[in-house]
PDB file of C-alpha atoms in Angstrom:
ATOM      1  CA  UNK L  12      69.972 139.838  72.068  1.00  0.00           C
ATOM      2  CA  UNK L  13      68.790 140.464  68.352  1.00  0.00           C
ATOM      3  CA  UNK L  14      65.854 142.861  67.723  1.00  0.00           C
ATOM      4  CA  UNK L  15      63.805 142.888  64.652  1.00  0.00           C
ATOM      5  CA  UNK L  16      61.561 145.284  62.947  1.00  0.00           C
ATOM      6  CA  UNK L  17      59.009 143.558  60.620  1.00  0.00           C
ATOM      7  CA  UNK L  18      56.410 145.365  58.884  1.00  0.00           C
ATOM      8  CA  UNK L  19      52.928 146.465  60.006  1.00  0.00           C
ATOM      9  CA  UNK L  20      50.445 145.040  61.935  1.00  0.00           C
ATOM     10  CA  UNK L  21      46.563 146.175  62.196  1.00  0.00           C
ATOM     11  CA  UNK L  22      44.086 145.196  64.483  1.00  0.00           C
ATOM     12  CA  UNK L  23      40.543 145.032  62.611  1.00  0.00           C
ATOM     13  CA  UNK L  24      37.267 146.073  64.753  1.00  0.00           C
ATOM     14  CA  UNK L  25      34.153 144.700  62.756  1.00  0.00           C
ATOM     15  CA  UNK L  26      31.369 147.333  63.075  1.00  0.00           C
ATOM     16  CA  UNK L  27      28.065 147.572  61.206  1.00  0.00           C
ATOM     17  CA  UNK L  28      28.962 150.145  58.371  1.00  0.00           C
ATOM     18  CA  UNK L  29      25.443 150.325  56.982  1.00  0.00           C
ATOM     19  CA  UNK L  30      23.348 150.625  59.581  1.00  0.00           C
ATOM     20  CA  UNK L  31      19.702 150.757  58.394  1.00  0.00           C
ATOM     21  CA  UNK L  32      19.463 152.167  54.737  1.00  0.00           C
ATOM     22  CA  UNK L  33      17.077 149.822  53.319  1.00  0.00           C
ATOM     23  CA  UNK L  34      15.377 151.780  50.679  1.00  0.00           C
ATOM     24  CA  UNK L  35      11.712 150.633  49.453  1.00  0.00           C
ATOM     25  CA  UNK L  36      11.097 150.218  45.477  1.00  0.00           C
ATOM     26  CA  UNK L  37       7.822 152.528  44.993  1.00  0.00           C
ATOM     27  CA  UNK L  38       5.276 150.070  43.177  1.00  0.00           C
ATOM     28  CA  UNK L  39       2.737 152.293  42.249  1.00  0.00           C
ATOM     29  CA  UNK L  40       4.131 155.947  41.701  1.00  0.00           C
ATOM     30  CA  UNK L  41       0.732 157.039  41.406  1.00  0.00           C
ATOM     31  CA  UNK L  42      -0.260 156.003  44.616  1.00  0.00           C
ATOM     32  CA  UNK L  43       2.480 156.582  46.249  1.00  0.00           C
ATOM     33  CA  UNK L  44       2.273 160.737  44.937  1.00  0.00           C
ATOM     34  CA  UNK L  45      -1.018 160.882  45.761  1.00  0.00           C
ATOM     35  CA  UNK L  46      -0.691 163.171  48.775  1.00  0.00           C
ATOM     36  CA  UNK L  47       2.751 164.252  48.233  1.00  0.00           C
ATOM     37  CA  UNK L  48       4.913 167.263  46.686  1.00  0.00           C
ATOM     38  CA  UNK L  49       7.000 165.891  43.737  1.00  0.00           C
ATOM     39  CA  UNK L  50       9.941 168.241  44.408  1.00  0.00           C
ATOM     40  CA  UNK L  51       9.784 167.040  48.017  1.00  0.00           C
ATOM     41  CA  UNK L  52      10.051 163.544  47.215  1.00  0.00           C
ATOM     42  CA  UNK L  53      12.698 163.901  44.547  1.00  0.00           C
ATOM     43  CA  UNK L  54      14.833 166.027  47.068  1.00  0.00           C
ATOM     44  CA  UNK L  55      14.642 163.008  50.122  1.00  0.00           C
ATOM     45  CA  UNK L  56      15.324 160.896  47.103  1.00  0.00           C
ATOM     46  CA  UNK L  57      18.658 162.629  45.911  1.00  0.00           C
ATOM     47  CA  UNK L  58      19.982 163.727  49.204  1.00  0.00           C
ATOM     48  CA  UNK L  59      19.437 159.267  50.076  1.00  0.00           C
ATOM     49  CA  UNK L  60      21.608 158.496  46.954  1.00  0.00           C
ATOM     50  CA  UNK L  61      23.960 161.385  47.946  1.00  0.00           C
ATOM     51  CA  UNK L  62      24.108 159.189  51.206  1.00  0.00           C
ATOM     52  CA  UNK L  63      24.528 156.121  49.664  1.00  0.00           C
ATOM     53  CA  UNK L  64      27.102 157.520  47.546  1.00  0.00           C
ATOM     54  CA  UNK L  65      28.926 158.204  49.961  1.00  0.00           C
ATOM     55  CA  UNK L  66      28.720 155.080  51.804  1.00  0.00           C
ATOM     56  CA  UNK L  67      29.910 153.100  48.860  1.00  0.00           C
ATOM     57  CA  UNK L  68      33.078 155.577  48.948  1.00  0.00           C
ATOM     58  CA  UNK L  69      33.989 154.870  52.159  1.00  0.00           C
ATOM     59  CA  UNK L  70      33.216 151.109  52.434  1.00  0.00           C
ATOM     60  CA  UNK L  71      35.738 151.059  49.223  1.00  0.00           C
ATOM     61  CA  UNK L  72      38.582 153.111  50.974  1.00  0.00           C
ATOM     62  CA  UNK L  73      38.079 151.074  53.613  1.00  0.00           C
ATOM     63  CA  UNK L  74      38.213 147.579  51.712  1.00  0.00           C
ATOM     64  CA  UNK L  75      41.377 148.969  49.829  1.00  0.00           C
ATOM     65  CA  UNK L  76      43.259 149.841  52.750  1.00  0.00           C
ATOM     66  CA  UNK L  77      42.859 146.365  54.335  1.00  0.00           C
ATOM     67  CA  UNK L  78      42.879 144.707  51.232  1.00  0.00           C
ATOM     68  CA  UNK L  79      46.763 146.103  50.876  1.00  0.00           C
ATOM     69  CA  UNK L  80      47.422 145.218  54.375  1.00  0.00           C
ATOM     70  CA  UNK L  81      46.727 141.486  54.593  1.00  0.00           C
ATOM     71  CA  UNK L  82      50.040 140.684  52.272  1.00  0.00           C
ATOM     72  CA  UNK L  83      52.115 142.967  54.274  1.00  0.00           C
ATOM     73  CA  UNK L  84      50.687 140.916  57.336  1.00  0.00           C
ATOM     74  CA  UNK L  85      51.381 137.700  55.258  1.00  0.00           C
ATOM     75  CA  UNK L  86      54.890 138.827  54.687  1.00  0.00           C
ATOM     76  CA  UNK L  87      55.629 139.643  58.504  1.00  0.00           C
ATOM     77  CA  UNK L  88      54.234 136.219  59.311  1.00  0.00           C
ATOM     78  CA  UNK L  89      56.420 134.003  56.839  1.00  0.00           C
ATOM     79  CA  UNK L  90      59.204 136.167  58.426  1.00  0.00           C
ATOM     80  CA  UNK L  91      58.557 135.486  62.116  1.00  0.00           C
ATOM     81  CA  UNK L  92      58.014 131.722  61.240  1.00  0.00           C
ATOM     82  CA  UNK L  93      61.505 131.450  59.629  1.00  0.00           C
ATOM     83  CA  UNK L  94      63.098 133.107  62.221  1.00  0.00           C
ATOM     84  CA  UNK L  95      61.158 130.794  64.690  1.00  0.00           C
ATOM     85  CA  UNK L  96      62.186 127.888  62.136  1.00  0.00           C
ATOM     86  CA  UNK L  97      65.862 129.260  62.089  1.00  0.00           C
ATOM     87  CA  UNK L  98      66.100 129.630  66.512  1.00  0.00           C
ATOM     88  CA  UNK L  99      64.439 126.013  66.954  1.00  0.00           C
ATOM     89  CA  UNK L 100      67.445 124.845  64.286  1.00  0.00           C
ATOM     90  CA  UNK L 101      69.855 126.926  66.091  1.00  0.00           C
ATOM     91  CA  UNK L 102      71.197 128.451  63.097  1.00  0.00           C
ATOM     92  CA  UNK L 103      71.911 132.122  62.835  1.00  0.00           C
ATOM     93  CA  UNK L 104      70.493 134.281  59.670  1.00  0.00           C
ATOM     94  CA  UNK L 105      72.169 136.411  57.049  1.00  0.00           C
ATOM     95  CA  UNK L 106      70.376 138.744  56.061  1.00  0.00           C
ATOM     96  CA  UNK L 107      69.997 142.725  54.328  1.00  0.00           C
ATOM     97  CA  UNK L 108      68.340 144.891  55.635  1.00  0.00           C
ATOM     98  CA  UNK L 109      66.997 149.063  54.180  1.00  0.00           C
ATOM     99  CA  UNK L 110      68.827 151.581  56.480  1.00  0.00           C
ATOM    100  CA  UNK L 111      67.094 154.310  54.459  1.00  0.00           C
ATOM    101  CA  UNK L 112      66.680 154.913  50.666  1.00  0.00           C
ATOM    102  CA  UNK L 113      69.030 152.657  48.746  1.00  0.00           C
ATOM    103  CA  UNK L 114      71.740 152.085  51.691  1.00  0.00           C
ATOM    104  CA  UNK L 115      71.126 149.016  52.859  1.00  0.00           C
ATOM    105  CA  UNK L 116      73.442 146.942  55.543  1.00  0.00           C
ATOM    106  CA  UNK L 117      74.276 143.449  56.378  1.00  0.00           C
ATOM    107  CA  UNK L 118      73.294 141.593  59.501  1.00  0.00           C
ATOM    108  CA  UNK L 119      73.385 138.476  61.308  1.00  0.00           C
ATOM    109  CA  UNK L 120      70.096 137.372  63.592  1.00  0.00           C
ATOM    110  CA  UNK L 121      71.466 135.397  66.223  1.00  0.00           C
ATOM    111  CA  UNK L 122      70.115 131.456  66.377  1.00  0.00           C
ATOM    112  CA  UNK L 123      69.124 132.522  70.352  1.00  0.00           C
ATOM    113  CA  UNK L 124      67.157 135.426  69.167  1.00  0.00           C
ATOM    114  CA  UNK L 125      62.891 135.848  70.591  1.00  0.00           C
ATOM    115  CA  UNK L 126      61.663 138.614  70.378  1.00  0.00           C
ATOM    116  CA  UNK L 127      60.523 140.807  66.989  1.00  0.00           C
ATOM    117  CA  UNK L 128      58.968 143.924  67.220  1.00  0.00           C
ATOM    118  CA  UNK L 129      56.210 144.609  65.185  1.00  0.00           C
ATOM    119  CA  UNK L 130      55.458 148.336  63.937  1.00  0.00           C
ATOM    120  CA  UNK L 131      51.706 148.842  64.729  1.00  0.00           C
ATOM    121  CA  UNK L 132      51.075 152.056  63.236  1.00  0.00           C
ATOM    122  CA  UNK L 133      50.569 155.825  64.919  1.00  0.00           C
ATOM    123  CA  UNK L 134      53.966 155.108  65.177  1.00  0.00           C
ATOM    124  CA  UNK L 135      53.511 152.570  67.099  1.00  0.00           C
ATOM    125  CA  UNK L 136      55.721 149.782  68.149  1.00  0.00           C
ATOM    126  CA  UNK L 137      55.404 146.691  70.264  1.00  0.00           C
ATOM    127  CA  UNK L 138      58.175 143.837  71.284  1.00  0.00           C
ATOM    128  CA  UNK L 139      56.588 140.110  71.057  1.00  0.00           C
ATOM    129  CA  UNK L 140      57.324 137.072  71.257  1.00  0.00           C
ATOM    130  CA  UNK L 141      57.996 134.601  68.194  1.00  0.00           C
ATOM    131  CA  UNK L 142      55.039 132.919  69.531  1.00  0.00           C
ATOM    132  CA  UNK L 143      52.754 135.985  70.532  1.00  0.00           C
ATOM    133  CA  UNK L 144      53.743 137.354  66.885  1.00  0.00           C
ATOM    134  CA  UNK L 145      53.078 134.375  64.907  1.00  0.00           C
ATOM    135  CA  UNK L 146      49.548 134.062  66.823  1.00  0.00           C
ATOM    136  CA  UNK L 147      48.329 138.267  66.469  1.00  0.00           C
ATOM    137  CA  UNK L 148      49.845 138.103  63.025  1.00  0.00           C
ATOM    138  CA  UNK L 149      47.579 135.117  62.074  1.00  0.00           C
ATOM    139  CA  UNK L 150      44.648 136.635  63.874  1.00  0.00           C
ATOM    140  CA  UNK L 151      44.699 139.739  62.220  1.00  0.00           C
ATOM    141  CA  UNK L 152      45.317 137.834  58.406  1.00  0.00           C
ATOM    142  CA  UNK L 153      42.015 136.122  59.485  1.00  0.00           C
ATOM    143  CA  UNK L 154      39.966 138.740  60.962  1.00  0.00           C
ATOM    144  CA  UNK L 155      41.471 141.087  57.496  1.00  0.00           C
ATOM    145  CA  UNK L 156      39.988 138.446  55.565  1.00  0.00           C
ATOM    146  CA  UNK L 157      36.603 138.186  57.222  1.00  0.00           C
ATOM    147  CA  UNK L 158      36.360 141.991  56.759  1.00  0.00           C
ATOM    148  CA  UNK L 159      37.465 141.846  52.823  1.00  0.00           C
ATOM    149  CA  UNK L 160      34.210 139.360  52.600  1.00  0.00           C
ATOM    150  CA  UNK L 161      32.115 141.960  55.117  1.00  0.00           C
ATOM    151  CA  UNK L 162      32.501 144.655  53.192  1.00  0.00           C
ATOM    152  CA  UNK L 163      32.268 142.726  49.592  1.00  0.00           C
ATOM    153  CA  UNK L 164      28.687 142.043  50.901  1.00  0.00           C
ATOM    154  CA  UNK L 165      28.074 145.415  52.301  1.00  0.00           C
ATOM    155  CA  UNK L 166      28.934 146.909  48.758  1.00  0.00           C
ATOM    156  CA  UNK L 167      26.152 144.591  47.018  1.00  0.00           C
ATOM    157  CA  UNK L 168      23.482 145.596  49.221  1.00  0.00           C
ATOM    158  CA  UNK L 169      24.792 149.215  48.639  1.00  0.00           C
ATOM    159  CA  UNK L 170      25.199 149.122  45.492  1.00  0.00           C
ATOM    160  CA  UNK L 171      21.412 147.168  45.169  1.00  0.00           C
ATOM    161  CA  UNK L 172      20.211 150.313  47.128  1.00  0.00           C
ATOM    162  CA  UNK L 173      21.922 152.923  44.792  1.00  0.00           C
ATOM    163  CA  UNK L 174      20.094 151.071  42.174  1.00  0.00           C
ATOM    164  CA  UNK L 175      16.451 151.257  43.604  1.00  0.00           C
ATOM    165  CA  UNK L 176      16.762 155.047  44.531  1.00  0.00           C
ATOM    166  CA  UNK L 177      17.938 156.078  41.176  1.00  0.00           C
ATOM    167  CA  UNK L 178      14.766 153.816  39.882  1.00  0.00           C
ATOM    168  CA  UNK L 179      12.552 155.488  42.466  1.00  0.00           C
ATOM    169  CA  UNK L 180      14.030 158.608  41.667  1.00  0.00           C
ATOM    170  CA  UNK L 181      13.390 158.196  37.740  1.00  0.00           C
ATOM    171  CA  UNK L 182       9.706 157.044  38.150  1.00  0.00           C
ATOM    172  CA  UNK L 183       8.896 159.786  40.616  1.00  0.00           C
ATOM    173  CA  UNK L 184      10.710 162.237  38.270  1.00  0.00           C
ATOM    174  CA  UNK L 185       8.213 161.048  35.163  1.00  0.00           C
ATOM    175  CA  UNK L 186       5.111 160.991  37.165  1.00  0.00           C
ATOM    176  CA  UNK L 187       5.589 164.289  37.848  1.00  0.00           C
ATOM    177  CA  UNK L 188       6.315 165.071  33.912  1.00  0.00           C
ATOM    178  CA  UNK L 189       3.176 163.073  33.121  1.00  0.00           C
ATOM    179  CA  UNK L 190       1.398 165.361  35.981  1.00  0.00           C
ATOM    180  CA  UNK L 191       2.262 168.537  34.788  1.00  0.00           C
ATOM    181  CA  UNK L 192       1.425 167.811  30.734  1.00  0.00           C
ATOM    182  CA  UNK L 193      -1.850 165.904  32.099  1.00  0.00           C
ATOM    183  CA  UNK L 194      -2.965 168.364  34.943  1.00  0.00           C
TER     184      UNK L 194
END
């Protein structure tokens, strides 16, 4: 009974990333200094963007690593469909295989062959079906690509954030200028 090792396979969880970092754009700097230390605000201001900053960092770690992923999935599912294509058409597969670092080796998949074994990660590996493999592969190509678009909207209202704290952090930054050559 024929084994196969195809490449990795990730489960995604969806989770709020942001949570709430809505940032307000200040209207009326004077106003809004009235009762407050400038070197106060401008600190709560920086250590936001230093947040933000952040944020962004990891939401694009995070949208690289899946964003490599999905064609490894992609190529793990067109290989459990042919061998699924190959077992229903009872015909075995040649094939090559990597043993390690430029040795590679020959092989024959028998035609009666139905199981793969898909390498999970955390070295991590799990024996499915053709069927069950074909079905978590396709899930997870799905759910990967929901995420990709998740986190390409995440990033715009990040990045739209960045944007109004450096702003607020500018016009606070003046005002205070303005204050001290004006007391």
């Amino acid at each position: 009974n024929g084994r196969i090792l195809l490449g990795e396979s990730i489960y995604i969880r969806m989770n709020d990333t942001l949570g709430n970092i809505e940032e307000s754009f200040i209207n009326n700097v004077q106003e809004y200094m009235a009762d407050k230390d400038a070197n106060t605000v401008l600190e709560n201001l920086q250590n936001k963007h230093r947040q933000l900053k952040y944020l962004e960092r990891r939401l694009l770690q995070q949208k690289y690593v899946i964003k490599e992923k999905i064609p490894e999935m992609k190529r793990a599912l067109d290989s459990v469909v042919l061998l699924k294509e190959k077992k229903d058409a009872d015909q075995v597969i040649k094939t090559t295989f990597e043993l390690s670092e430029h040795v590679w080796a020959n092989a024959e998949i028998p035609s009666d062959n139905e199981t793969v074994f898909l390498w999970l990660g955390a070295n991590v590996m799990v024996e499915y079906s053709l069927e069950e493999a074909i079905e978590l592969l396709s899930d997870n190509i799905t759910k990967g690509k929901a995420t990709l678009e998740k986190f390409s909207e995440e990033l715009n209202i990040l990045k739209d954030q960045i944007v109004v704290t450096e702003v607020n952090t500018a016009r606070v930054l003046n005002h205070d200028i303005r204050q001290r050559k004006n007391p």
